[in-house]
C-alpha positions as a Python dict, from the first residue, in 0.01 Angstrom:
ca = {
    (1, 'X'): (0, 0, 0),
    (2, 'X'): (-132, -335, 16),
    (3, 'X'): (-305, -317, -388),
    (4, 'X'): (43, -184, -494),
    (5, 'X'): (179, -499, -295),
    (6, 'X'): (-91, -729, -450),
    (7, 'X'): (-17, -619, -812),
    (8, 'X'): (338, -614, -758),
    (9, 'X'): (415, -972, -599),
    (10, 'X'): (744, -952, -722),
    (11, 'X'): (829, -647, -485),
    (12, 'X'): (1057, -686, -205),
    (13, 'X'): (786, -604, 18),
    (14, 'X'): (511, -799, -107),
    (15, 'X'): (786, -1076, -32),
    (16, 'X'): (901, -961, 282),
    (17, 'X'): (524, -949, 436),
    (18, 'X'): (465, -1331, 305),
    (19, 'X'): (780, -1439, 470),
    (20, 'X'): (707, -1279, 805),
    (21, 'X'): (378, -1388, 788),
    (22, 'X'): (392, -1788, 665),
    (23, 'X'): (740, -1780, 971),
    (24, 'X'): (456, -1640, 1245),
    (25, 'X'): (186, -1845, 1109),
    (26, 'X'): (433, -2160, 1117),
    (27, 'X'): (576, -2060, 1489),
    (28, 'X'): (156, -2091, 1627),
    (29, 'X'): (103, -2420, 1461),
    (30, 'X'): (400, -2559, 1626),
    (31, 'X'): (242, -2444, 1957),
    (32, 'X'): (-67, -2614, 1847),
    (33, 'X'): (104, -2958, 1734),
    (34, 'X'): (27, -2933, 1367),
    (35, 'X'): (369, -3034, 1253),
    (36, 'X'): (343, -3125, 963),
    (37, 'X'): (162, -2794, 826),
    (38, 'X'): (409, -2601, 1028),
    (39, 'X'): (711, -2759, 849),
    (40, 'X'): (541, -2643, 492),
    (41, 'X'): (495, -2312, 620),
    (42, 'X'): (838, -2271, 739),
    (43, 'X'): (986, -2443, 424),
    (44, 'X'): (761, -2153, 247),
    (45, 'X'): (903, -1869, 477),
    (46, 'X'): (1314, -1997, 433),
    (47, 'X'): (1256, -2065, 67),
    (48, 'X'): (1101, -1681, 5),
    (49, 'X'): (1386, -1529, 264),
    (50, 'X'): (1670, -1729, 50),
    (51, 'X'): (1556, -1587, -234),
    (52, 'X'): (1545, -1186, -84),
    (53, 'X'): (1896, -1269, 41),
    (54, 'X'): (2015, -1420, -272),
    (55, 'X'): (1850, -1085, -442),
    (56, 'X'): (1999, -824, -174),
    (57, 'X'): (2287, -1016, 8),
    (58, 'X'): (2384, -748, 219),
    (59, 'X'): (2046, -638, 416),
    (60, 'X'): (2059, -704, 707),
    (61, 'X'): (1646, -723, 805),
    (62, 'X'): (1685, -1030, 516),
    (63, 'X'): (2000, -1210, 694),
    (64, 'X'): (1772, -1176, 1037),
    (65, 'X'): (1490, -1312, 875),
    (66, 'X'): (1637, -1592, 663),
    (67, 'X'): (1833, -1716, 967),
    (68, 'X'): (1517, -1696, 1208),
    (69, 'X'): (1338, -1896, 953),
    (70, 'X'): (1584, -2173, 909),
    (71, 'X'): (1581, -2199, 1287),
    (72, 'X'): (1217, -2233, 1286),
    (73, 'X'): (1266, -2516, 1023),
    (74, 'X'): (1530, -2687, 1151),
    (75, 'X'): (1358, -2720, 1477),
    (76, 'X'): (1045, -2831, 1343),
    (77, 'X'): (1196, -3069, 1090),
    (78, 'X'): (1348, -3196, 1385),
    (79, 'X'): (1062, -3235, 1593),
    (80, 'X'): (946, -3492, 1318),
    (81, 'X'): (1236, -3673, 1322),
    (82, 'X'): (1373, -3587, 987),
    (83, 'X'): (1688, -3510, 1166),
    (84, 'X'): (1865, -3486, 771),
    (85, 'X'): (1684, -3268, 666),
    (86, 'X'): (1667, -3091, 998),
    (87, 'X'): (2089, -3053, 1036),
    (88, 'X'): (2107, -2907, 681),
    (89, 'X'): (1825, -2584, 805),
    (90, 'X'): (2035, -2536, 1138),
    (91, 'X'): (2358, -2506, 928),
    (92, 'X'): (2241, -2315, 715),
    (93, 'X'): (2078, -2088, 1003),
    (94, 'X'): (2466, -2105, 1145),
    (95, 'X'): (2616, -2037, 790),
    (96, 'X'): (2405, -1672, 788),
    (97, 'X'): (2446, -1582, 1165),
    (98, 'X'): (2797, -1646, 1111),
    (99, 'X'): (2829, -1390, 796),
    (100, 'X'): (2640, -1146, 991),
    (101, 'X'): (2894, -1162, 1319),
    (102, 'X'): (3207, -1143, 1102),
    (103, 'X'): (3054, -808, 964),
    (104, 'X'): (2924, -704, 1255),
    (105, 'X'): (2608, -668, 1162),
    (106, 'X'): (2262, -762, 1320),
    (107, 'X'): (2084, -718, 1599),
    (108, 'X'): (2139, -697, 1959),
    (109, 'X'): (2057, -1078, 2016),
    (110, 'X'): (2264, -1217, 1759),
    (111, 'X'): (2547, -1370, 1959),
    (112, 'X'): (2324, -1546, 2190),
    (113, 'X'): (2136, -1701, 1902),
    (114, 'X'): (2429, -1810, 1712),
    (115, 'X'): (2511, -1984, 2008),
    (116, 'X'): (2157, -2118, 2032),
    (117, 'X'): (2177, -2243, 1710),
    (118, 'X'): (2534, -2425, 1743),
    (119, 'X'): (2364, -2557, 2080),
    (120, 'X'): (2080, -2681, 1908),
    (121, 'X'): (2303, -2874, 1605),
    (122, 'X'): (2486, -3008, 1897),
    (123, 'X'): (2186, -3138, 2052),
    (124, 'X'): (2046, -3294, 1678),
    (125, 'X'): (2442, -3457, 1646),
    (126, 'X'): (2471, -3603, 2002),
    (127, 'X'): (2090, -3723, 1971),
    (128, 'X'): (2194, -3912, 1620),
    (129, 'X'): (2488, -4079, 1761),
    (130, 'X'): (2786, -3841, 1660),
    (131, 'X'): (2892, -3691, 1977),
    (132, 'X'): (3243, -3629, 1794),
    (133, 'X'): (3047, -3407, 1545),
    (134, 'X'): (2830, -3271, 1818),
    (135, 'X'): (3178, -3169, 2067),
    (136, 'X'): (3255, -2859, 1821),
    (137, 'X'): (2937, -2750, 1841),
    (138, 'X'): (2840, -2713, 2218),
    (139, 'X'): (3214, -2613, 2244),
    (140, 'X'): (3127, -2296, 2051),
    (141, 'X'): (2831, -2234, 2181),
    (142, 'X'): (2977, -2193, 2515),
    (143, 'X'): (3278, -1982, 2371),
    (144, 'X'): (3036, -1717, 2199),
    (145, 'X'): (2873, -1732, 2530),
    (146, 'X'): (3184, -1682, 2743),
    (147, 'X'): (3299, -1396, 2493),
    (148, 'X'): (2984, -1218, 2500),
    (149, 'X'): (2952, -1211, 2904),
    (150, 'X'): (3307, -1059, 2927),
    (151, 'X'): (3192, -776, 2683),
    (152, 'X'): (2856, -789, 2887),
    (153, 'X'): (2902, -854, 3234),
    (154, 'X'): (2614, -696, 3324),
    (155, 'X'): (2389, -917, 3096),
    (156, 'X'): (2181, -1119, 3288),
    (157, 'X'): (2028, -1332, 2971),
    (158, 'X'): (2374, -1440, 2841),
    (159, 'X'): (2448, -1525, 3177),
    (160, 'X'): (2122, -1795, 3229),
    (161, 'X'): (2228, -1872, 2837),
    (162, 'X'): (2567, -1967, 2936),
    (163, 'X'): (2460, -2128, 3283),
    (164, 'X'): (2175, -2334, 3136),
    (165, 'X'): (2404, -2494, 2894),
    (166, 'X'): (2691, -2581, 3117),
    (167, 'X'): (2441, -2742, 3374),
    (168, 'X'): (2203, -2899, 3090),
    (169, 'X'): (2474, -3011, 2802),
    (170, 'X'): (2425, -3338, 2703),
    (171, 'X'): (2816, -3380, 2661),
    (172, 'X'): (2944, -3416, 2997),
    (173, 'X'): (3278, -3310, 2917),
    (174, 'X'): (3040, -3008, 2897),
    (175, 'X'): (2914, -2938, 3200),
    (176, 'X'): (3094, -2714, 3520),
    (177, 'X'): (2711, -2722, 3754),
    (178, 'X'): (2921, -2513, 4028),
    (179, 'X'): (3002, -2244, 3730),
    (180, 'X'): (2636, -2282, 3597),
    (181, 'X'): (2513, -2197, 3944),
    (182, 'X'): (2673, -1928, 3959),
    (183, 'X'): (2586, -1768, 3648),
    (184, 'X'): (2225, -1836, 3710),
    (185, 'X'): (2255, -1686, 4045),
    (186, 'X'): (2448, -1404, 3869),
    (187, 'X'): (2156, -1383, 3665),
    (188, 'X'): (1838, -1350, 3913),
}
């Protein structure tokens, strides 16, 4: 498999295997500090899983991947304070979680990181100085959140999702600590 692979690197899954492993490769040099190489790598990784998604728009394993990647990238363009560049990855890792929830496809997860990811944009827009832009975005956060936990009342990690944000939002308007204390409780 891996000759056929190497001859063919125009095959889906030639692609597919340099994606997943340039996104991996990326996430342990963030762990180890290297920025800088990091942000290439995961630049590499969204660029390939762009192009399987703009080749096969409707697998789902490429929506997963593409969005994962653009939250890798987003958060390490971030981290380096090119907080441009940084906003257009996370809205773009919104703009492909979103398609997959309106179909209803994806994996288990994908609520709570849709709401990770507006979360995360919030954080980026309140941290530049637009906590008007930001507002919308912890708002639904906290709204796929709520949603999810009445279809999932028994979920204990959307609960410490949803309680970490209300006690840790940066927008106080935000916040409800006696709600967030109990959904952590909830949650042990």
């Amino acid at each position: 498999r891996r000759q056929m692979l190497a001859e063919n690197p125009g095959n889906p899954d030639y692609s597919q295997m340099c994606e997943h492993v340039k996104a991996y490769w990326a996430m342990m040099l963030i762990r180890a500090g290297k920025l800088e190489e990091a942000m290439r790598l995961s630049q590499e990784a969204a660029d390939i899983a762009e192009q399987l998604l703009k080749d096969a728009p409707n697998v789902a394993e490429y929506r997963r991947r593409a969005a994962h990647d653009f939250s890798i990238l987003g958060r390490v363009l971030f981290a380096l304070s090119r907080t441009g560049d940084a906003e257009s990855a996370m809205r773009r890792e919104i703009e492909i979680r979103e398609m997959s929830a309106a179909e209803g496809v994806g994996p288990r997860t994908l609520h709570r990181e849709l709401a990770s990811a507006h979360y995360s944009l919030g954080i980026l827009l309140e941290t530049t100085g637009r906590p008007a832009e930001a507002a919308p975005q912890f708002r639904r956060a906290i709204e796929i959140l709520d949603t999810q936990s009445a279809r999932q009342p028994d979920s204990t990690s959307v609960k410490r999702d949803l309680g970490w944000m209300l006690a840790t939002c940066p927008a106080g308007q935000f916040r409800d600590p006696a709600r967030a204390v109990q959904l952590l409780r909830q949650a042990l």
